[in-house]
Coordinates of C-alpha atoms (C1' of nucleotides) in Angstrom, one line a residue:
Chain A
M144 CA 193.2 -59.2 -18.8
I145 CA 192.2 -56.7 -16.1
D146 CA 193.4 -56.1 -12.6
G147 CA 191.9 -55.0 -9.4
L148 CA 192.0 -51.3 -10.3
D149 CA 190.3 -51.9 -13.6
A150 CA 187.6 -53.8 -11.8
R151 CA 187.2 -51.0 -9.3
I152 CA 186.9 -48.5 -12.1
L153 CA 184.4 -50.6 -13.9
E154 CA 182.4 -51.1 -10.8
L155 CA 182.4 -47.4 -10.0
F156 CA 181.4 -46.3 -13.4
T157 CA 178.7 -49.0 -13.5
R158 CA 177.2 -47.9 -10.2
E159 CA 177.5 -44.2 -10.9
P160 CA 177.9 -43.6 -14.6
R161 CA 177.8 -39.8 -14.3
I162 CA 180.7 -39.7 -11.9
G163 CA 183.3 -38.4 -14.2
V164 CA 187.0 -39.2 -14.4
L165 CA 188.0 -36.6 -11.9
E166 CA 185.7 -37.7 -9.1
A167 CA 186.5 -41.3 -9.8
S168 CA 190.2 -40.7 -9.3
R169 CA 189.4 -39.1 -6.0
R170 CA 187.3 -42.0 -4.9
L171 CA 189.8 -44.6 -6.0
Q172 CA 192.7 -42.6 -4.6
V173 CA 194.7 -42.6 -7.7
A174 CA 195.8 -39.9 -10.1
R175 CA 193.3 -38.7 -12.6
G176 CA 195.6 -39.5 -15.5
T177 CA 195.7 -43.1 -14.3
V178 CA 191.9 -43.4 -14.4
Q179 CA 191.9 -41.8 -17.8
A180 CA 194.5 -44.1 -19.2
R181 CA 192.8 -47.1 -17.7
L182 CA 189.5 -46.1 -19.2
D183 CA 191.1 -45.5 -22.6
R184 CA 192.7 -48.9 -22.5
L185 CA 189.5 -50.6 -21.4
R186 CA 187.8 -49.1 -24.4
D187 CA 190.6 -50.0 -26.7
T188 CA 190.7 -53.6 -25.6
G189 CA 187.0 -53.9 -26.0
V190 CA 186.3 -54.6 -22.3
I191 CA 184.1 -51.6 -22.4
A192 CA 182.2 -52.5 -25.5
S193 CA 180.1 -49.4 -25.5
L194 CA 179.1 -46.3 -23.5
A195 CA 175.7 -46.3 -25.0
P196 CA 172.8 -45.8 -22.7
T197 CA 170.9 -49.0 -21.8
V198 CA 167.3 -48.8 -23.0
D199 CA 164.7 -50.8 -21.2
P200 CA 162.2 -52.4 -23.7
A201 CA 159.6 -52.6 -20.9
A202 CA 159.7 -48.9 -20.4
L203 CA 159.0 -48.5 -24.2
G204 CA 155.9 -50.6 -23.7
F205 CA 157.3 -54.0 -24.6
R206 CA 156.6 -55.7 -21.4
V207 CA 156.8 -59.3 -22.6
T208 CA 160.1 -61.0 -23.2
A209 CA 160.4 -64.4 -24.8
F210 CA 162.9 -66.7 -26.2
A211 CA 162.2 -68.5 -29.5
S212 CA 164.0 -71.5 -30.7
L213 CA 164.0 -71.9 -34.5
D214 CA 164.7 -74.9 -36.6
I215 CA 165.7 -73.7 -40.0
R216 CA 166.2 -75.3 -43.4
Q217 CA 169.7 -76.4 -44.2
G218 CA 171.9 -73.6 -45.6
A219 CA 169.2 -71.0 -45.2
R220 CA 171.0 -69.4 -42.2
A221 CA 171.9 -66.2 -44.0
S222 CA 168.5 -65.5 -45.4
V223 CA 166.8 -66.3 -42.2
A224 CA 169.2 -64.0 -40.4
A225 CA 168.3 -61.2 -42.8
H226 CA 164.6 -61.9 -42.2
L227 CA 165.0 -61.8 -38.4
S228 CA 167.0 -58.6 -38.5
R229 CA 164.1 -56.9 -40.2
I230 CA 161.9 -57.5 -37.2
P231 CA 162.4 -54.8 -34.6
E232 CA 161.1 -57.0 -31.8
V233 CA 164.0 -59.4 -32.4
L234 CA 166.7 -58.1 -30.0
E235 CA 169.3 -60.8 -30.3
V236 CA 169.9 -64.1 -32.2
H237 CA 172.4 -66.8 -31.7
T238 CA 173.3 -69.9 -33.5
I239 CA 173.2 -72.7 -31.0
T240 CA 173.9 -76.4 -30.4
G241 CA 171.1 -78.7 -29.6
Q242 CA 167.7 -79.4 -31.0
G243 CA 167.1 -75.9 -32.3
D244 CA 169.2 -74.0 -34.8
L245 CA 168.7 -70.5 -33.7
L246 CA 167.8 -68.9 -30.4
C247 CA 166.1 -65.5 -30.5
R248 CA 165.4 -63.1 -27.8
I249 CA 162.2 -61.2 -28.6
V250 CA 159.9 -58.7 -27.0
A251 CA 156.3 -57.8 -27.4
R252 CA 153.8 -55.4 -26.0
D253 CA 151.7 -58.1 -24.4
N254 CA 150.8 -61.7 -24.9
D255 CA 148.5 -61.0 -27.8
D256 CA 151.2 -58.9 -29.4
L257 CA 153.6 -61.7 -28.9
Q258 CA 151.5 -63.8 -31.2
R259 CA 151.9 -61.1 -33.9
V260 CA 155.6 -61.1 -33.4
I261 CA 155.8 -64.8 -33.7
D262 CA 153.7 -64.8 -36.8
D263 CA 156.1 -62.3 -38.2
L264 CA 159.0 -64.5 -37.1
V265 CA 157.7 -67.7 -38.8
G266 CA 156.8 -65.8 -41.9
D267 CA 159.9 -67.1 -43.5
D268 CA 159.5 -70.4 -45.3
D269 CA 163.0 -71.5 -44.3
I270 CA 161.9 -71.7 -40.7
V271 CA 160.7 -75.2 -40.2
R272 CA 159.7 -75.3 -36.6
T273 CA 159.6 -72.9 -33.6
S274 CA 159.3 -73.2 -29.9
T275 CA 158.7 -70.2 -27.7
L276 CA 159.5 -69.8 -24.1
I277 CA 157.9 -66.8 -22.4
A278 CA 159.9 -65.1 -19.7
L279 CA 157.5 -64.9 -16.7
S280 CA 159.9 -63.1 -14.4
T281 CA 163.4 -62.1 -14.1
V282 CA 165.2 -64.0 -11.4
V283 CA 168.6 -62.6 -11.9
A284 CA 168.7 -59.3 -13.8
P285 CA 171.4 -58.9 -16.4
R286 CA 174.6 -58.2 -14.5
I287 CA 178.3 -58.1 -15.2
L288 CA 180.0 -56.9 -12.0
P289 CA 180.4 -60.3 -10.4
L290 CA 182.1 -61.5 -13.5
V291 CA 184.3 -58.4 -13.7
E292 CA 185.4 -59.1 -10.1
S293 CA 186.1 -62.7 -10.8
A294 CA 188.1 -61.8 -13.9
A295 CA 190.3 -59.4 -11.9
T296 CA 191.4 -62.1 -9.6
P297 CA 195.2 -61.8 -9.8
P298 CA 196.0 -58.7 -7.7
S299 CA 198.8 -57.7 -10.0
R300 CA 199.6 -57.9 -13.7
S301 CA 202.6 -57.1 -15.8
W302 CA 201.2 -53.8 -17.0
S303 CA 199.9 -52.7 -13.7
T304 CA 201.8 -53.5 -10.6
R305 CA 201.1 -50.4 -8.6
G306 CA 198.0 -48.5 -7.8
I307 CA 196.1 -51.5 -6.7
T308 CA 196.1 -51.1 -3.0
P309 CA 194.3 -48.0 -1.7
G310 CA 196.2 -45.7 0.6
E311 CA 199.5 -45.7 -1.2
S312 CA 198.7 -42.9 -3.5
D313 CA 200.8 -40.2 -1.9
R314 CA 203.9 -42.2 -1.5
N315 CA 205.7 -40.4 -4.3
S316 CA 207.2 -37.1 -3.5
A317 CA 205.4 -34.3 -5.3
V318 CA 207.1 -32.7 -8.2
V319 CA 208.2 -29.3 -7.1
P320 CA 207.8 -26.8 -10.0
Chain B
M15 CA 155.6 -43.4 -24.7
I16 CA 158.3 -41.8 -26.8
D17 CA 158.1 -39.7 -29.9
G18 CA 160.4 -39.1 -32.9
L19 CA 162.7 -36.7 -31.2
D20 CA 163.2 -39.0 -28.3
A21 CA 164.0 -41.8 -30.7
R22 CA 166.5 -39.5 -32.5
I23 CA 168.1 -38.6 -29.2
L24 CA 168.4 -42.2 -28.2
E25 CA 169.8 -43.2 -31.6
L26 CA 172.3 -40.4 -31.5
F27 CA 173.5 -41.2 -28.0
T28 CA 173.6 -44.9 -28.8
R29 CA 175.8 -44.4 -31.9
E30 CA 178.0 -41.6 -30.3
P31 CA 177.8 -41.9 -26.6
R32 CA 180.5 -39.3 -25.9
I33 CA 178.7 -36.6 -28.0
G34 CA 177.4 -34.5 -25.1
V35 CA 174.1 -32.6 -24.7
L36 CA 175.4 -29.5 -26.5
E37 CA 176.6 -31.2 -29.6
A38 CA 173.5 -33.4 -29.7
S39 CA 171.3 -30.3 -29.7
R40 CA 173.3 -28.9 -32.6
R41 CA 172.9 -32.1 -34.6
L42 CA 169.3 -32.4 -33.9
Q43 CA 168.6 -28.8 -34.5
V44 CA 166.8 -28.2 -31.2
A45 CA 167.6 -26.1 -28.2
R46 CA 170.0 -27.6 -25.7
G47 CA 167.5 -27.3 -22.9
T48 CA 165.2 -29.5 -24.9
V49 CA 167.7 -32.3 -25.3
Q50 CA 168.5 -32.0 -21.6
A51 CA 164.8 -32.1 -20.6
R52 CA 164.2 -35.1 -22.9
L53 CA 167.2 -37.0 -21.5
D54 CA 166.0 -36.3 -18.0
R55 CA 162.6 -37.6 -18.7
L56 CA 163.9 -40.6 -20.5
R57 CA 165.9 -41.4 -17.4
D58 CA 163.0 -40.7 -15.1
T59 CA 160.6 -42.9 -17.0
G60 CA 163.1 -45.7 -17.1
V61 CA 163.4 -45.8 -20.9
I62 CA 167.1 -45.1 -20.3
A63 CA 167.6 -47.8 -17.7
S64 CA 171.3 -47.1 -17.2
L65 CA 174.2 -45.1 -18.5
A66 CA 176.6 -47.7 -17.3
P67 CA 179.3 -48.8 -19.7
T68 CA 178.6 -52.1 -21.5
V69 CA 181.2 -54.7 -20.6
D70 CA 182.0 -57.4 -23.1
P71 CA 182.5 -60.8 -21.3
A72 CA 184.5 -62.0 -24.3
A73 CA 187.0 -59.3 -23.8
L74 CA 187.4 -60.3 -20.2
G75 CA 188.3 -63.8 -21.4
F76 CA 184.9 -65.4 -21.3
R77 CA 184.6 -66.3 -24.9
V78 CA 181.9 -68.9 -24.6
T79 CA 178.2 -68.0 -24.1
A80 CA 175.6 -70.6 -23.3
F81 CA 172.0 -70.9 -22.3
A82 CA 171.1 -73.4 -19.6
S83 CA 167.6 -74.5 -19.0
L84 CA 167.0 -75.8 -15.5
D85 CA 164.2 -77.9 -14.1
I86 CA 164.0 -77.3 -10.4
R87 CA 162.2 -78.8 -7.5
Q88 CA 158.8 -77.4 -6.7
G89 CA 159.0 -74.4 -4.4
A90 CA 162.7 -74.2 -4.5
R91 CA 162.8 -71.2 -6.8
A92 CA 164.1 -68.7 -4.2
S93 CA 166.9 -70.9 -2.9
V94 CA 168.0 -71.8 -6.5
A95 CA 167.9 -68.1 -7.4
A96 CA 170.2 -67.4 -4.5
H97 CA 172.5 -70.2 -5.6
L98 CA 172.6 -69.0 -9.1
S99 CA 173.3 -65.4 -8.1
R100 CA 176.4 -66.6 -6.3
I101 CA 177.9 -67.8 -9.6
P102 CA 179.6 -64.9 -11.4
E103 CA 179.4 -66.6 -14.7
V104 CA 175.6 -66.5 -14.5
L105 CA 174.7 -63.3 -16.2
E106 CA 171.0 -63.5 -16.3
V107 CA 168.2 -65.8 -15.2
H108 CA 164.5 -65.9 -16.2
T109 CA 161.6 -67.9 -15.1
I110 CA 160.0 -69.3 -18.2
T111 CA 157.1 -71.3 -19.5
G112 CA 157.6 -74.6 -21.2
Q113 CA 159.6 -77.6 -20.4
G114 CA 162.2 -76.0 -18.2
D115 CA 161.6 -73.8 -15.2
L116 CA 164.6 -71.4 -15.5
L117 CA 166.6 -70.1 -18.4
C118 CA 170.1 -68.9 -17.5
R119 CA 172.5 -67.0 -19.7
I120 CA 176.0 -68.1 -18.7
V121 CA 179.5 -67.5 -19.9
A122 CA 182.8 -69.4 -19.6
R123 CA 186.4 -69.0 -20.6
D124 CA 186.2 -72.0 -23.0
N125 CA 184.4 -75.2 -23.5
D126 CA 186.2 -77.0 -20.7
D127 CA 185.6 -74.1 -18.4
L128 CA 181.9 -74.3 -19.4
Q129 CA 181.9 -77.7 -17.9
R130 CA 183.1 -76.3 -14.6
V131 CA 180.5 -73.6 -14.6
I132 CA 177.8 -76.1 -15.3
D133 CA 179.1 -78.3 -12.5
D134 CA 178.8 -75.2 -10.2
L135 CA 175.4 -74.6 -11.6
V136 CA 174.0 -78.1 -10.9
G137 CA 175.7 -78.2 -7.5
D138 CA 172.3 -77.3 -6.0
D139 CA 170.2 -80.4 -5.1
D140 CA 167.1 -78.5 -6.0
I141 CA 168.1 -78.6 -9.6
V142 CA 166.6 -81.7 -11.1
R143 CA 167.6 -81.5 -14.7
T144 CA 169.6 -79.2 -17.0
S145 CA 170.0 -78.8 -20.7
T146 CA 172.6 -76.5 -22.1
L147 CA 172.7 -74.8 -25.4
I148 CA 176.0 -73.4 -26.5
A149 CA 176.0 -70.2 -28.5
L150 CA 178.1 -70.9 -31.5
S151 CA 177.9 -67.5 -33.2
T152 CA 175.9 -64.4 -32.9
V153 CA 173.6 -63.9 -35.8
V154 CA 172.0 -60.7 -34.6
A155 CA 174.0 -58.8 -32.0
P156 CA 172.1 -57.3 -29.1
R157 CA 170.4 -54.3 -30.4
I158 CA 167.6 -51.9 -29.4
L159 CA 167.5 -49.1 -32.0
P160 CA 165.0 -50.8 -34.4
L161 CA 162.7 -51.3 -31.4
V162 CA 163.1 -47.7 -30.4
E163 CA 162.2 -46.5 -33.8
S164 CA 159.2 -48.7 -33.9
A165 CA 158.2 -47.5 -30.5
A166 CA 158.4 -43.9 -31.6
T167 CA 154.7 -43.4 -32.2
P168 CA 153.5 -41.1 -34.8
P169 CA 155.3 -37.8 -35.0
S170 CA 153.3 -36.2 -32.2
R171 CA 152.2 -37.0 -28.7
S172 CA 150.4 -35.2 -26.0
W173 CA 153.5 -34.0 -24.3
S174 CA 155.5 -33.3 -27.3
T175 CA 154.0 -31.7 -30.3
R176 CA 156.7 -29.5 -31.6
G177 CA 160.4 -29.9 -32.2
I178 CA 159.9 -33.0 -34.3
T179 CA 160.6 -31.7 -37.7
P180 CA 164.1 -30.3 -38.3
G181 CA 164.4 -26.9 -39.7
E182 CA 161.8 -25.2 -37.7
S183 CA 164.1 -24.4 -34.9
D184 CA 164.5 -20.7 -35.5
R185 CA 160.9 -19.9 -36.1
N186 CA 160.5 -18.3 -32.7
S187 CA 161.7 -14.7 -32.5
A188 CA 164.6 -14.4 -30.2
V189 CA 164.2 -13.0 -26.8
V190 CA 165.7 -9.5 -26.9
P191 CA 167.4 -8.8 -23.5
Chain C
dA14 C1' 136.8 -16.3 -27.3
dA15 C1' 139.7 -15.9 -23.5
dC16 C1' 142.6 -18.6 -20.7
dT17 C1' 145.7 -21.9 -18.8
dC18 C1' 149.1 -25.4 -19.4
dC19 C1' 153.1 -27.1 -21.3
dA20 C1' 157.1 -27.9 -24.2
dG21 C1' 160.3 -25.5 -26.7
dT22 C1' 163.6 -21.4 -27.6
dG23 C1' 167.6 -18.5 -27.1
dG24 C1' 170.5 -16.7 -23.8
dA25 C1' 173.5 -16.1 -19.7
dC26 C1' 176.2 -17.5 -15.7
dA27 C1' 179.4 -19.8 -12.6
dA28 C1' 181.4 -24.1 -11.7
dT29 C1' 183.4 -28.0 -13.4
dC30 C1' 185.5 -31.2 -16.2
dT31 C1' 188.2 -32.9 -20.1
dG32 C1' 192.1 -33.5 -23.0
dC33 C1' 196.7 -32.9 -23.1
dA34 C1' 201.2 -32.1 -21.6
dC35 C1' 205.2 -32.5 -18.5
dA36 C1' 208.9 -34.1 -15.4
dG37 C1' 209.9 -37.2 -11.7
dT38 C1' 209.7 -41.8 -9.3
dG39 C1' 210.2 -46.6 -8.8
dG40 C1' 209.5 -51.5 -10.1
dT41 C1' 210.5 -54.8 -14.1
dT42 C1' 212.6 -56.4 -17.8
dT43 C1' 216.3 -56.8 -21.1
Chain D
dA241 C1' 223.1 -50.9 -16.0
dA242 C1' 220.0 -49.1 -19.0
dA243 C1' 215.6 -49.0 -21.0
dC244 C1' 210.9 -49.3 -20.3
dC245 C1' 206.6 -48.5 -18.5
dA246 C1' 202.9 -47.2 -15.4
dC247 C1' 201.8 -43.9 -12.1
dT248 C1' 201.9 -39.4 -9.7
dG249 C1' 200.9 -34.5 -9.1
dT250 C1' 200.5 -30.5 -11.6
dG251 C1' 199.0 -26.8 -14.9
dC252 C1' 196.3 -24.8 -18.5
dA253 C1' 193.1 -23.7 -22.3
dG254 C1' 188.8 -24.8 -24.0
dA255 C1' 184.5 -26.8 -23.8
dT256 C1' 180.5 -28.5 -21.3
dT257 C1' 177.2 -28.9 -17.7
dG258 C1' 173.7 -27.5 -14.6
dT259 C1' 170.6 -24.2 -13.8
dC260 C1' 168.4 -20.1 -14.2
dC261 C1' 165.3 -16.7 -17.0
dA262 C1' 161.5 -14.6 -19.9
dC263 C1' 159.0 -15.4 -23.9
dT264 C1' 156.5 -17.9 -27.8
dG265 C1' 153.0 -20.8 -29.7
dG266 C1' 150.0 -24.9 -30.0
dA267 C1' 146.4 -27.7 -27.6
dG268 C1' 142.9 -28.3 -24.7
dT269 C1' 139.6 -26.2 -21.4
dT270 C1' 136.2 -23.2 -19.3

DNA sequence: AACTCCAGTGGACAATCTGCACAGTGGTTT
DNA sequence: AAACCACTGTGCAGATTGTCCACTGGAGTT
């Protein structure tokens, strides 16, 4: 899906988001248009899902993160989903295999507040049982770069054979106006 | 921590990241400097944790998401953490309460590939037991705006009393040069 | 009541960047 | 061989950014 240059672009923009296309092209030793085209394609293909700023719930005062596993009544998935999406502290919900039916990522201001959120959570009669795991500390913070690099493995791809290796940028003769 | 204007700024930049400070100030009916100052402060206070592009693992070919709960040997947390951070498919790890000791968010190319990732995962002898939950579907996609809105305390705060209500922007007389 | 503090306003400036276009090059594919 | 495609280097107009400035008005303080 992506090649080494894409990975380097993603890495650069992840580390220094405000860098801009022009400066990025300088750092990567490629033409500005190339970086621009790559970025456009990365957005078009969905690799770059969003350019939205990442908001830290902790900085908003929600210092507790927890994962709640919910057992729900058969066929009530949709209604439970609607219920959950109405709770702001529910950041993410997945259907999962295993004992539980749903796994929610939730936040709260503190442990007492977490109780309130959980009470909100289980306010739906279609939720049969819940089990909550409180995140005590973050061992590996959310990251994506290692995966990006591992996804870029093949040094060359059909739609991008050149521009991978740094230092070959001025091989073309310049266009004389 | 944040007020209504901050929330509206975050919402605007989340929905339309490429909007720019100038256009944002027009939409929000406030002075450009205000938006700029708010954004600076949101970054300084950590509310905006990052401006990095959000990369979608699925678009990189990692279509399977799973959560792995790991029981680890006493006191081996640090070494296990190091082990986990060496695996690119491990996107996030938390220490948790409850039966397991660690909760990992992992991705893989497909179900077979997930087995490989899990094998990598349990390659550490300090990991005693694992239990994996595969995410079958996303019921509520990762989101933050509802929380932002709920965090936006009453219309006024100590360091931001004005500029909340639209339509009052041109109340001040202009500075005549 | 007078005063200070602070966030917001409207404006101005230079410097920079973006979006877009173009022709030429060279590797790959048909 | 011809077509195709990605990349390069370049140019340009328009827009935006970063950073000043002086002033206004509300809130809290002395």
